[in-house]
Amino acid sequence: MFFSVVIPTYNRRPILEKCLRALEQQQLKIRLEGEAIEGYEVVLVDDGSTDDTVAWLQREAAQFPHVRLIQQDHGGPAEGRNRGVEQARGDVIVFIDSDLVVTEGFLAAHATALAAHWRHSGNRLCFTYGAVINTANFESPSSEPHKLRDLSWAYFATGNVAIDRQVLETSGLFDTRFRLYGWEDLELGERLRQLGVVLVRCPEAVGYHWHPALSLEQIPRLIQVERERAKMGLVFYRKHPTRRVRFIIQFTLLHRLLWELLTLGGLLNERSLRPLLAWLIRRGKPGLAMELLRLPLNRIGVRALFAEARAEGLA
């Protein structure tokens, strides 16, 4: 069993350094019945970064002996992950994001869970899904405790998964029409599900997902992300026009009604909430402010999705 950890990155040099240093510390000395861990590599795909990511990594290459740098023009994470898989040497592919800081036993945990399921099922039709703990603590991401809101119901999310390479390639890899934010991994998950590929929870494979604490300056970008998700949501739905996918992307009247009710028909929006958000941030509660902001953000996303669908004759 040889692991290729595939990571697309774009302008995330500071947290990427922590991500790569954590991967250099992997402890693989474990026993697996019928399987052996031969080693691992990190395939880092730089997606046309405009910061000093490439120059820094080339300068510090000796500190990262497991890392192979692949460069491409900016094409989005789906294209980056596909390119990483194409260049990978491993028979097991691990996907993480470049803002994830993993524990020393991360790869060993994935290996143990994969080997156990392969042995039990008699085939490799599975993937392991590790734990993702969200944190805003840049200095010490791994000091963050696990929280209820860290739980995810996604079937296949590339923040922390491992899968047999042949199974992944049989699925057709990622659809590169997903060039904006959102849904490319869940869409691949739908194809994996149709192939009978089983999700195996692997909470021992822990990654700490860093993102900066909410500031008011982030709000325009967060709104843009919701509008991008709406566009990509329709790409997802056109490929899989099912009730399940409608619920995943919130393309239902129930979701539209829900967010209208919770925002009082839009009275609670990013502008009216701004003083309260600023107060919470000043009080050291940016996480609570973010949860409150999610109400109007969800309304913006769902309204944008329905508007896009009407324009394309899908609603």
PDB file of C-alpha atoms in Angstrom:
ATOM      1  CA  MET A   1       0.000   0.000   0.000  1.00  0.00           C
ATOM      2  CA  PHE A   2       1.616   3.229  -1.188  1.00  0.00           C
ATOM      3  CA  PHE A   3      -0.169   6.513  -0.486  1.00  0.00           C
ATOM      4  CA  SER A   4      -0.359   9.556  -2.731  1.00  0.00           C
ATOM      5  CA  VAL A   5      -1.726  12.545  -0.846  1.00  0.00           C
ATOM      6  CA  VAL A   6      -3.146  14.875  -3.497  1.00  0.00           C
ATOM      7  CA  ILE A   7      -3.511  18.534  -2.507  1.00  0.00           C
ATOM      8  CA  PRO A   8      -4.615  21.372  -4.797  1.00  0.00           C
ATOM      9  CA  THR A   9      -3.629  24.812  -3.509  1.00  0.00           C
ATOM     10  CA  TYR A  10      -4.196  28.404  -4.492  1.00  0.00           C
ATOM     11  CA  ASN A  11      -2.674  31.367  -2.620  1.00  0.00           C
ATOM     12  CA  ARG A  12      -2.545  29.688   0.794  1.00  0.00           C
ATOM     13  CA  ARG A  13       1.173  29.748   1.511  1.00  0.00           C
ATOM     14  CA  PRO A  14       1.105  30.403   5.316  1.00  0.00           C
ATOM     15  CA  ILE A  15      -1.291  27.581   6.233  1.00  0.00           C
ATOM     16  CA  LEU A  16       0.091  25.359   3.456  1.00  0.00           C
ATOM     17  CA  GLU A  17       3.422  25.341   5.284  1.00  0.00           C
ATOM     18  CA  LYS A  18       1.738  23.924   8.399  1.00  0.00           C
ATOM     19  CA  CYS A  19      -0.141  21.402   6.237  1.00  0.00           C
ATOM     20  CA  LEU A  20       3.046  20.114   4.587  1.00  0.00           C
ATOM     21  CA  ARG A  21       5.101  20.032   7.798  1.00  0.00           C
ATOM     22  CA  ALA A  22       2.418  17.890   9.446  1.00  0.00           C
ATOM     23  CA  LEU A  23       2.484  15.466   6.525  1.00  0.00           C
ATOM     24  CA  GLU A  24       6.261  15.112   6.855  1.00  0.00           C
ATOM     25  CA  GLN A  25       5.727  13.797  10.414  1.00  0.00           C
ATOM     26  CA  GLN A  26       3.644  10.739   9.525  1.00  0.00           C
ATOM     27  CA  GLN A  27       4.212   7.598  11.589  1.00  0.00           C
ATOM     28  CA  LEU A  28       3.583   4.488   9.469  1.00  0.00           C
ATOM     29  CA  LYS A  29       5.067   1.719  11.600  1.00  0.00           C
ATOM     30  CA  ILE A  30       1.925  -0.360  12.045  1.00  0.00           C
ATOM     31  CA  ARG A  31       0.985  -3.952  11.238  1.00  0.00           C
ATOM     32  CA  LEU A  32      -1.768  -4.666   8.766  1.00  0.00           C
ATOM     33  CA  GLU A  33      -3.021  -8.187   8.157  1.00  0.00           C
ATOM     34  CA  GLY A  34      -2.436  -8.951   4.488  1.00  0.00           C
ATOM     35  CA  GLU A  35      -1.245  -5.411   3.671  1.00  0.00           C
ATOM     36  CA  ALA A  36       1.946  -3.424   4.164  1.00  0.00           C
ATOM     37  CA  ILE A  37       2.483   0.322   3.991  1.00  0.00           C
ATOM     38  CA  GLU A  38       5.383   0.873   1.606  1.00  0.00           C
ATOM     39  CA  GLY A  39       5.459   4.642   1.983  1.00  0.00           C
ATOM     40  CA  TYR A  40       3.827   7.832   0.798  1.00  0.00           C
ATOM     41  CA  GLU A  41       4.234  10.926  -1.289  1.00  0.00           C
ATOM     42  CA  VAL A  42       2.547  14.323  -1.294  1.00  0.00           C
ATOM     43  CA  VAL A  43       1.466  15.531  -4.738  1.00  0.00           C
ATOM     44  CA  LEU A  44       0.953  19.273  -4.385  1.00  0.00           C
ATOM     45  CA  VAL A  45      -0.781  20.890  -7.352  1.00  0.00           C
ATOM     46  CA  ASP A  46      -0.335  24.641  -7.419  1.00  0.00           C
ATOM     47  CA  ASP A  47      -3.361  26.075  -9.215  1.00  0.00           C
ATOM     48  CA  GLY A  48      -1.683  29.194 -10.593  1.00  0.00           C
ATOM     49  CA  SER A  49      -1.025  30.865  -7.234  1.00  0.00           C
ATOM     50  CA  THR A  50      -0.084  34.545  -7.379  1.00  0.00           C
ATOM     51  CA  ASP A  51       1.533  34.611  -3.946  1.00  0.00           C
ATOM     52  CA  ASP A  52       5.014  33.187  -3.234  1.00  0.00           C
ATOM     53  CA  THR A  53       3.864  29.557  -2.868  1.00  0.00           C
ATOM     54  CA  VAL A  54       5.957  28.159  -5.714  1.00  0.00           C
ATOM     55  CA  ALA A  55       9.104  30.202  -5.005  1.00  0.00           C
ATOM     56  CA  TRP A  56       8.909  29.357  -1.296  1.00  0.00           C
ATOM     57  CA  LEU A  57       8.515  25.620  -1.903  1.00  0.00           C
ATOM     58  CA  GLN A  58      11.327  25.536  -4.440  1.00  0.00           C
ATOM     59  CA  ARG A  59      13.531  27.393  -1.974  1.00  0.00           C
ATOM     60  CA  GLU A  60      12.636  25.091   0.947  1.00  0.00           C
ATOM     61  CA  ALA A  61      12.370  21.823  -1.002  1.00  0.00           C
ATOM     62  CA  ALA A  62      14.929  20.037   1.187  1.00  0.00           C
ATOM     63  CA  GLN A  63      12.580  20.366   4.171  1.00  0.00           C
ATOM     64  CA  PHE A  64       9.807  18.516   2.341  1.00  0.00           C
ATOM     65  CA  PRO A  65      11.296  15.311   0.886  1.00  0.00           C
ATOM     66  CA  HIS A  66       7.867  13.705   0.361  1.00  0.00           C
ATOM     67  CA  VAL A  67       6.473  16.616  -1.671  1.00  0.00           C
ATOM     68  CA  ARG A  68       6.326  16.725  -5.460  1.00  0.00           C
ATOM     69  CA  LEU A  69       5.203  20.068  -6.896  1.00  0.00           C
ATOM     70  CA  ILE A  70       2.984  20.126  -9.982  1.00  0.00           C
ATOM     71  CA  GLN A  71       2.079  23.481 -11.523  1.00  0.00           C
ATOM     72  CA  GLN A  72      -0.913  24.430 -13.661  1.00  0.00           C
ATOM     73  CA  ASP A  73      -2.699  27.561 -14.813  1.00  0.00           C
ATOM     74  CA  HIS A  74      -5.604  28.526 -12.583  1.00  0.00           C
ATOM     75  CA  GLY A  75      -8.346  26.021 -13.396  1.00  0.00           C
ATOM     76  CA  GLY A  76      -9.988  25.186 -10.088  1.00  0.00           C
ATOM     77  CA  PRO A  77      -9.703  22.326  -7.582  1.00  0.00           C
ATOM     78  CA  ALA A  78     -11.408  19.700  -9.772  1.00  0.00           C
ATOM     79  CA  GLU A  79      -8.798  20.125 -12.490  1.00  0.00           C
ATOM     80  CA  GLY A  80      -6.043  20.273  -9.880  1.00  0.00           C
ATOM     81  CA  ARG A  81      -7.085  17.037  -8.193  1.00  0.00           C
ATOM     82  CA  ASN A  82      -7.354  15.230 -11.540  1.00  0.00           C
ATOM     83  CA  ARG A  83      -3.880  16.388 -12.492  1.00  0.00           C
ATOM     84  CA  GLY A  84      -2.588  15.246  -9.121  1.00  0.00           C
ATOM     85  CA  VAL A  85      -4.086  11.774  -9.584  1.00  0.00           C
ATOM     86  CA  GLU A  86      -2.593  11.541 -13.077  1.00  0.00           C
ATOM     87  CA  GLN A  87       0.868  12.331 -11.664  1.00  0.00           C
ATOM     88  CA  ALA A  88       0.490  10.191  -8.527  1.00  0.00           C
ATOM     89  CA  ARG A  89       2.498   6.999  -8.029  1.00  0.00           C
ATOM     90  CA  GLY A  90       0.369   5.478  -5.297  1.00  0.00           C
ATOM     91  CA  ASP A  91      -2.239   2.743  -5.388  1.00  0.00           C
ATOM     92  CA  VAL A  92      -4.196   4.615  -2.686  1.00  0.00           C
ATOM     93  CA  ILE A  93      -5.174   8.250  -3.194  1.00  0.00           C
ATOM     94  CA  VAL A  94      -5.763  10.543  -0.238  1.00  0.00           C
ATOM     95  CA  PHE A  95      -7.435  13.901  -0.779  1.00  0.00           C
ATOM     96  CA  ILE A  96      -7.049  16.762   1.659  1.00  0.00           C
ATOM     97  CA  ASP A  97      -7.249  20.540   1.320  1.00  0.00           C
ATOM     98  CA  SER A  98      -4.201  22.759   1.669  1.00  0.00           C
ATOM     99  CA  ASP A  99      -5.579  24.342   4.841  1.00  0.00           C
ATOM    100  CA  LEU A 100      -5.807  21.022   6.706  1.00  0.00           C
ATOM    101  CA  VAL A 101      -3.257  20.159   9.413  1.00  0.00           C
ATOM    102  CA  VAL A 102      -3.223  16.422  10.165  1.00  0.00           C
ATOM    103  CA  THR A 103      -2.031  14.354  13.109  1.00  0.00           C
ATOM    104  CA  GLU A 104       1.001  12.024  13.035  1.00  0.00           C
ATOM    105  CA  GLY A 105      -1.220   8.954  12.792  1.00  0.00           C
ATOM    106  CA  PHE A 106      -3.347  10.336   9.963  1.00  0.00           C
ATOM    107  CA  LEU A 107      -2.203   8.044   7.139  1.00  0.00           C
ATOM    108  CA  ALA A 108      -1.843   5.034   9.437  1.00  0.00           C
ATOM    109  CA  ALA A 109      -5.480   5.443  10.517  1.00  0.00           C
ATOM    110  CA  HIS A 110      -6.683   5.543   6.916  1.00  0.00           C
ATOM    111  CA  ALA A 111      -4.533   2.511   6.100  1.00  0.00           C
ATOM    112  CA  THR A 112      -5.880   0.489   9.017  1.00  0.00           C
ATOM    113  CA  ALA A 113      -9.517   1.252   8.176  1.00  0.00           C
ATOM    114  CA  LEU A 114      -9.066   0.545   4.471  1.00  0.00           C
ATOM    115  CA  ALA A 115      -7.273  -2.741   5.036  1.00  0.00           C
ATOM    116  CA  ALA A 116      -9.897  -3.927   7.524  1.00  0.00           C
ATOM    117  CA  HIS A 117     -12.763  -3.206   5.133  1.00  0.00           C
ATOM    118  CA  TRP A 118     -10.988  -4.750   2.135  1.00  0.00           C
ATOM    119  CA  ARG A 119     -10.384  -7.897   4.155  1.00  0.00           C
ATOM    120  CA  HIS A 120     -13.967  -8.029   5.457  1.00  0.00           C
ATOM    121  CA  SER A 121     -15.703  -7.294   2.132  1.00  0.00           C
ATOM    122  CA  GLY A 122     -13.345  -9.118  -0.194  1.00  0.00           C
ATOM    123  CA  ASN A 123     -13.104  -6.113  -2.515  1.00  0.00           C
ATOM    124  CA  ARG A 124     -11.845  -2.524  -2.535  1.00  0.00           C
ATOM    125  CA  LEU A 125     -15.180  -0.809  -3.167  1.00  0.00           C
ATOM    126  CA  CYS A 126     -14.939   1.648  -0.300  1.00  0.00           C
ATOM    127  CA  PHE A 127     -13.358   4.886   0.793  1.00  0.00           C
ATOM    128  CA  THR A 128     -12.439   6.086   4.276  1.00  0.00           C
ATOM    129  CA  TYR A 129     -13.711   9.409   5.536  1.00  0.00           C
ATOM    130  CA  GLY A 130     -11.669  11.009   8.301  1.00  0.00           C
ATOM    131  CA  ALA A 131     -12.612  13.591  10.918  1.00  0.00           C
ATOM    132  CA  VAL A 132     -12.376  17.302  10.104  1.00  0.00           C
ATOM    133  CA  ILE A 133     -12.207  19.695  13.049  1.00  0.00           C
ATOM    134  CA  ASN A 134     -12.729  23.348  12.152  1.00  0.00           C
ATOM    135  CA  THR A 135     -10.481  25.885  13.817  1.00  0.00           C
ATOM    136  CA  ALA A 136      -9.502  29.544  13.584  1.00  0.00           C
ATOM    137  CA  ASN A 137      -6.369  29.001  15.692  1.00  0.00           C
ATOM    138  CA  PHE A 138      -3.506  29.520  13.244  1.00  0.00           C
ATOM    139  CA  GLU A 139      -0.697  29.188  15.781  1.00  0.00           C
ATOM    140  CA  SER A 140      -1.919  25.846  17.147  1.00  0.00           C
ATOM    141  CA  PRO A 141      -4.641  24.337  14.932  1.00  0.00           C
ATOM    142  CA  SER A 142      -4.469  20.920  16.595  1.00  0.00           C
ATOM    143  CA  SER A 143      -5.386  22.352  20.014  1.00  0.00           C
ATOM    144  CA  GLU A 144      -9.004  22.808  18.886  1.00  0.00           C
ATOM    145  CA  PRO A 145     -11.496  20.402  20.497  1.00  0.00           C
ATOM    146  CA  HIS A 146     -13.987  18.412  18.445  1.00  0.00           C
ATOM    147  CA  LYS A 147     -17.346  20.212  18.281  1.00  0.00           C
ATOM    148  CA  LEU A 148     -20.854  19.124  17.353  1.00  0.00           C
ATOM    149  CA  ARG A 149     -20.861  21.463  14.360  1.00  0.00           C
ATOM    150  CA  ASP A 150     -17.769  19.673  12.993  1.00  0.00           C
ATOM    151  CA  LEU A 151     -19.927  16.670  12.112  1.00  0.00           C
ATOM    152  CA  SER A 152     -20.602  16.318   8.395  1.00  0.00           C
ATOM    153  CA  TRP A 153     -23.273  14.325   6.588  1.00  0.00           C
ATOM    154  CA  ALA A 154     -21.567  14.624   3.207  1.00  0.00           C
ATOM    155  CA  TYR A 155     -21.042  11.313   1.404  1.00  0.00           C
ATOM    156  CA  PHE A 156     -17.711  12.132  -0.249  1.00  0.00           C
ATOM    157  CA  ALA A 157     -15.899  15.327   0.722  1.00  0.00           C
ATOM    158  CA  THR A 158     -12.307  15.844  -0.371  1.00  0.00           C
ATOM    159  CA  GLY A 159     -11.273  17.547   2.853  1.00  0.00           C
ATOM    160  CA  ASN A 160     -10.192  14.157   4.231  1.00  0.00           C
ATOM    161  CA  VAL A 161     -10.770  10.923   2.278  1.00  0.00           C
ATOM    162  CA  ALA A 162      -8.735   7.922   1.087  1.00  0.00           C
ATOM    163  CA  ILE A 163      -9.681   5.597  -1.771  1.00  0.00           C
ATOM    164  CA  ASP A 164      -8.197   2.838  -3.912  1.00  0.00           C
ATOM    165  CA  ARG A 165      -6.815   4.364  -7.085  1.00  0.00           C
ATOM    166  CA  GLN A 166      -8.469   1.909  -9.483  1.00  0.00           C
ATOM    167  CA  VAL A 167     -11.871   2.460  -7.861  1.00  0.00           C
ATOM    168  CA  LEU A 168     -11.397   6.218  -8.158  1.00  0.00           C
ATOM    169  CA  GLU A 169     -10.355   6.029 -11.805  1.00  0.00           C
ATOM    170  CA  THR A 170     -13.324   3.771 -12.610  1.00  0.00           C
ATOM    171  CA  SER A 171     -15.606   6.560 -11.347  1.00  0.00           C
ATOM    172  CA  GLY A 172     -14.239   8.967 -13.939  1.00  0.00           C
ATOM    173  CA  LEU A 173     -12.459  11.375 -11.533  1.00  0.00           C
ATOM    174  CA  PHE A 174     -13.683  14.955 -11.052  1.00  0.00           C
ATOM    175  CA  ASP A 175     -15.816  16.831 -13.551  1.00  0.00           C
ATOM    176  CA  THR A 176     -13.771  19.876 -14.606  1.00  0.00           C
ATOM    177  CA  ARG A 177     -16.899  21.856 -15.439  1.00  0.00           C
ATOM    178  CA  PHE A 178     -16.917  22.669 -11.736  1.00  0.00           C
ATOM    179  CA  ARG A 179     -14.581  25.645 -12.060  1.00  0.00           C
ATOM    180  CA  LEU A 180     -16.132  27.820  -9.344  1.00  0.00           C
ATOM    181  CA  TYR A 181     -16.668  27.090  -5.661  1.00  0.00           C
ATOM    182  CA  GLY A 182     -18.540  24.005  -4.577  1.00  0.00           C
ATOM    183  CA  TRP A 183     -20.011  20.561  -5.290  1.00  0.00           C
ATOM    184  CA  GLU A 184     -17.299  18.894  -7.409  1.00  0.00           C
ATOM    185  CA  ASP A 185     -16.513  16.382  -4.668  1.00  0.00           C
ATOM    186  CA  LEU A 186     -20.125  15.604  -3.781  1.00  0.00           C
ATOM    187  CA  GLU A 187     -20.910  15.085  -7.464  1.00  0.00           C
ATOM    188  CA  LEU A 188     -18.110  12.527  -7.685  1.00  0.00           C
ATOM    189  CA  GLY A 189     -19.578  11.005  -4.546  1.00  0.00           C
ATOM    190  CA  GLU A 190     -22.870  10.424  -6.354  1.00  0.00           C
ATOM    191  CA  ARG A 191     -21.058   8.450  -9.049  1.00  0.00           C
ATOM    192  CA  LEU A 192     -19.166   6.448  -6.432  1.00  0.00           C
ATOM    193  CA  ARG A 193     -22.437   5.657  -4.696  1.00  0.00           C
ATOM    194  CA  GLN A 194     -23.906   4.421  -7.983  1.00  0.00           C
ATOM    195  CA  LEU A 195     -20.898   2.094  -8.342  1.00  0.00           C
ATOM    196  CA  GLY A 196     -21.635   0.598  -4.933  1.00  0.00           C
ATOM    197  CA  VAL A 197     -18.627   2.208  -3.238  1.00  0.00           C
ATOM    198  CA  VAL A 198     -19.125   2.222   0.533  1.00  0.00           C
ATOM    199  CA  LEU A 199     -18.338   5.049   2.947  1.00  0.00           C
ATOM    200  CA  VAL A 200     -16.243   3.881   5.912  1.00  0.00           C
ATOM    201  CA  ARG A 201     -16.041   6.358   8.792  1.00  0.00           C
ATOM    202  CA  CYS A 202     -12.501   6.774  10.104  1.00  0.00           C
ATOM    203  CA  PRO A 203     -12.582   9.252  13.014  1.00  0.00           C
ATOM    204  CA  GLU A 204      -9.014   8.346  13.985  1.00  0.00           C
ATOM    205  CA  ALA A 205      -7.737  10.072  10.808  1.00  0.00           C
ATOM    206  CA  VAL A 206      -7.956  13.595  12.184  1.00  0.00           C
ATOM    207  CA  GLY A 207      -7.374  16.816  10.282  1.00  0.00           C
ATOM    208  CA  TYR A 208      -7.722  20.352  11.620  1.00  0.00           C
ATOM    209  CA  HIS A 209      -9.293  22.637   9.027  1.00  0.00           C
ATOM    210  CA  TRP A 210      -8.063  26.181   9.513  1.00  0.00           C
ATOM    211  CA  HIS A 211      -9.947  29.208   8.334  1.00  0.00           C
ATOM    212  CA  PRO A 212      -9.577  32.735   9.706  1.00  0.00           C
ATOM    213  CA  ALA A 213     -12.024  33.973  12.311  1.00  0.00           C
ATOM    214  CA  LEU A 214     -14.891  35.955  10.820  1.00  0.00           C
ATOM    215  CA  SER A 215     -14.313  39.621  10.142  1.00  0.00           C
ATOM    216  CA  LEU A 216     -16.721  42.047   8.520  1.00  0.00           C
ATOM    217  CA  GLU A 217     -14.306  42.417   5.604  1.00  0.00           C
ATOM    218  CA  GLN A 218     -14.953  38.768   4.656  1.00  0.00           C
ATOM    219  CA  ILE A 219     -18.686  39.234   4.061  1.00  0.00           C
ATOM    220  CA  PRO A 220     -18.529  40.263   0.360  1.00  0.00           C
ATOM    221  CA  ARG A 221     -16.414  37.195  -0.444  1.00  0.00           C
ATOM    222  CA  LEU A 222     -18.769  34.928   1.523  1.00  0.00           C
ATOM    223  CA  ILE A 223     -21.689  36.279  -0.513  1.00  0.00           C
ATOM    224  CA  GLN A 224     -19.740  35.675  -3.719  1.00  0.00           C
ATOM    225  CA  VAL A 225     -19.097  32.088  -2.627  1.00  0.00           C
ATOM    226  CA  GLU A 226     -22.847  31.494  -2.174  1.00  0.00           C
ATOM    227  CA  ARG A 227     -23.507  32.756  -5.693  1.00  0.00           C
ATOM    228  CA  GLU A 228     -20.762  30.545  -7.095  1.00  0.00           C
ATOM    229  CA  ARG A 229     -22.209  27.566  -5.214  1.00  0.00           C
ATOM    230  CA  ALA A 230     -25.577  28.307  -6.820  1.00  0.00           C
ATOM    231  CA  LYS A 231     -24.075  28.175 -10.320  1.00  0.00           C
ATOM    232  CA  MET A 232     -22.173  24.977  -9.593  1.00  0.00           C
ATOM    233  CA  GLY A 233     -25.227  23.497  -7.880  1.00  0.00           C
ATOM    234  CA  LEU A 234     -27.050  23.542 -11.193  1.00  0.00           C
ATOM    235  CA  VAL A 235     -24.115  21.785 -12.885  1.00  0.00           C
ATOM    236  CA  PHE A 236     -24.540  19.109 -10.207  1.00  0.00           C
ATOM    237  CA  TYR A 237     -28.312  18.891 -10.674  1.00  0.00           C
ATOM    238  CA  ARG A 238     -28.171  18.679 -14.468  1.00  0.00           C
ATOM    239  CA  LYS A 239     -25.902  15.631 -14.134  1.00  0.00           C
ATOM    240  CA  HIS A 240     -28.035  14.042 -11.417  1.00  0.00           C
ATOM    241  CA  PRO A 241     -31.624  15.353 -11.624  1.00  0.00           C
ATOM    242  CA  THR A 242     -32.797  13.490  -8.537  1.00  0.00           C
ATOM    243  CA  ARG A 243     -34.683  14.399  -5.383  1.00  0.00           C
ATOM    244  CA  ARG A 244     -31.602  13.508  -3.346  1.00  0.00           C
ATOM    245  CA  VAL A 245     -29.452  16.041  -5.204  1.00  0.00           C
ATOM    246  CA  ARG A 246     -32.185  18.678  -4.922  1.00  0.00           C
ATOM    247  CA  PHE A 247     -31.952  18.340  -1.142  1.00  0.00           C
ATOM    248  CA  ILE A 248     -28.157  18.359  -1.156  1.00  0.00           C
ATOM    249  CA  ILE A 249     -27.988  21.669  -3.051  1.00  0.00           C
ATOM    250  CA  GLN A 250     -31.119  23.092  -1.315  1.00  0.00           C
ATOM    251  CA  PHE A 251     -33.067  23.302  -4.563  1.00  0.00           C
ATOM    252  CA  THR A 252     -36.481  22.702  -2.974  1.00  0.00           C
ATOM    253  CA  LEU A 253     -39.417  24.878  -1.968  1.00  0.00           C
ATOM    254  CA  LEU A 254     -38.909  23.634   1.585  1.00  0.00           C
ATOM    255  CA  HIS A 255     -35.437  25.170   1.724  1.00  0.00           C
ATOM    256  CA  ARG A 256     -36.643  28.378   0.131  1.00  0.00           C
ATOM    257  CA  LEU A 257     -39.429  28.693   2.697  1.00  0.00           C
ATOM    258  CA  LEU A 258     -37.096  27.758   5.563  1.00  0.00           C
ATOM    259  CA  TRP A 259     -34.566  30.506   4.903  1.00  0.00           C
ATOM    260  CA  GLU A 260     -37.255  33.086   4.200  1.00  0.00           C
ATOM    261  CA  LEU A 261     -38.826  32.302   7.573  1.00  0.00           C
ATOM    262  CA  LEU A 262     -35.553  32.276   9.487  1.00  0.00           C
ATOM    263  CA  THR A 263     -34.518  35.631   8.025  1.00  0.00           C
ATOM    264  CA  LEU A 264     -38.021  37.148   8.389  1.00  0.00           C
ATOM    265  CA  GLY A 265     -38.328  37.485   4.646  1.00  0.00           C
ATOM    266  CA  GLY A 266     -34.907  39.040   4.339  1.00  0.00           C
ATOM    267  CA  LEU A 267     -35.208  41.584   7.164  1.00  0.00           C
ATOM    268  CA  LEU A 268     -32.331  39.776   8.834  1.00  0.00           C
ATOM    269  CA  ASN A 269     -29.606  40.278   6.262  1.00  0.00           C
ATOM    270  CA  GLU A 270     -25.898  41.002   6.122  1.00  0.00           C
ATOM    271  CA  ARG A 271     -26.586  44.747   6.448  1.00  0.00           C
ATOM    272  CA  SER A 272     -29.127  44.708   9.275  1.00  0.00           C
ATOM    273  CA  LEU A 273     -27.058  42.171  11.213  1.00  0.00           C
ATOM    274  CA  ARG A 274     -23.802  44.056  10.774  1.00  0.00           C
ATOM    275  CA  PRO A 275     -23.872  45.898  14.153  1.00  0.00           C
ATOM    276  CA  LEU A 276     -24.629  42.668  16.011  1.00  0.00           C
ATOM    277  CA  LEU A 277     -21.953  40.774  14.090  1.00  0.00           C
ATOM    278  CA  ALA A 278     -19.416  43.516  14.876  1.00  0.00           C
ATOM    279  CA  TRP A 279     -20.347  43.387  18.570  1.00  0.00           C
ATOM    280  CA  LEU A 280     -19.968  39.611  18.717  1.00  0.00           C
ATOM    281  CA  ILE A 281     -16.593  39.799  16.987  1.00  0.00           C
ATOM    282  CA  ARG A 282     -15.406  42.455  19.443  1.00  0.00           C
ATOM    283  CA  ARG A 283     -16.581  40.243  22.306  1.00  0.00           C
ATOM    284  CA  GLY A 284     -14.363  37.433  21.024  1.00  0.00           C
ATOM    285  CA  LYS A 285     -17.213  35.343  19.608  1.00  0.00           C
ATOM    286  CA  PRO A 286     -16.561  35.265  15.854  1.00  0.00           C
ATOM    287  CA  GLY A 287     -17.799  31.662  15.664  1.00  0.00           C
ATOM    288  CA  LEU A 288     -21.223  32.665  16.960  1.00  0.00           C
ATOM    289  CA  ALA A 289     -21.229  35.613  14.569  1.00  0.00           C
ATOM    290  CA  MET A 290     -20.520  33.223  11.679  1.00  0.00           C
ATOM    291  CA  GLU A 291     -23.375  30.937  12.680  1.00  0.00           C
ATOM    292  CA  LEU A 292     -25.721  33.944  12.730  1.00  0.00           C
ATOM    293  CA  LEU A 293     -24.451  35.158   9.361  1.00  0.00           C
ATOM    294  CA  ARG A 294     -25.212  31.734   7.874  1.00  0.00           C
ATOM    295  CA  LEU A 295     -28.928  32.593   7.982  1.00  0.00           C
ATOM    296  CA  PRO A 296     -28.800  35.365   5.349  1.00  0.00           C
ATOM    297  CA  LEU A 297     -26.012  33.586   3.466  1.00  0.00           C
ATOM    298  CA  ASN A 298     -28.225  30.533   3.016  1.00  0.00           C
ATOM    299  CA  ARG A 299     -31.095  32.749   1.843  1.00  0.00           C
ATOM    300  CA  ILE A 300     -28.779  34.446  -0.674  1.00  0.00           C
ATOM    301  CA  GLY A 301     -27.567  31.070  -1.936  1.00  0.00           C
ATOM    302  CA  VAL A 302     -31.016  29.544  -2.317  1.00  0.00           C
ATOM    303  CA  ARG A 303     -32.458  32.637  -4.021  1.00  0.00           C
ATOM    304  CA  ALA A 304     -29.488  32.708  -6.405  1.00  0.00           C
ATOM    305  CA  LEU A 305     -29.975  29.016  -7.156  1.00  0.00           C
ATOM    306  CA  PHE A 306     -33.643  29.482  -8.051  1.00  0.00           C
ATOM    307  CA  ALA A 307     -32.805  32.559 -10.150  1.00  0.00           C
ATOM    308  CA  GLU A 308     -30.152  30.598 -12.074  1.00  0.00           C
ATOM    309  CA  ALA A 309     -32.604  27.705 -12.521  1.00  0.00           C
ATOM    310  CA  ARG A 310     -35.320  30.005 -13.895  1.00  0.00           C
ATOM    311  CA  ALA A 311     -32.857  31.507 -16.348  1.00  0.00           C
ATOM    312  CA  GLU A 312     -32.038  28.006 -17.604  1.00  0.00           C
ATOM    313  CA  GLY A 313     -35.633  26.793 -17.653  1.00  0.00           C
ATOM    314  CA  LEU A 314     -35.139  24.363 -14.762  1.00  0.00           C
ATOM    315  CA  ALA A 315     -37.603  25.974 -12.340  1.00  0.00           C
TER     316      ALA A 315
END
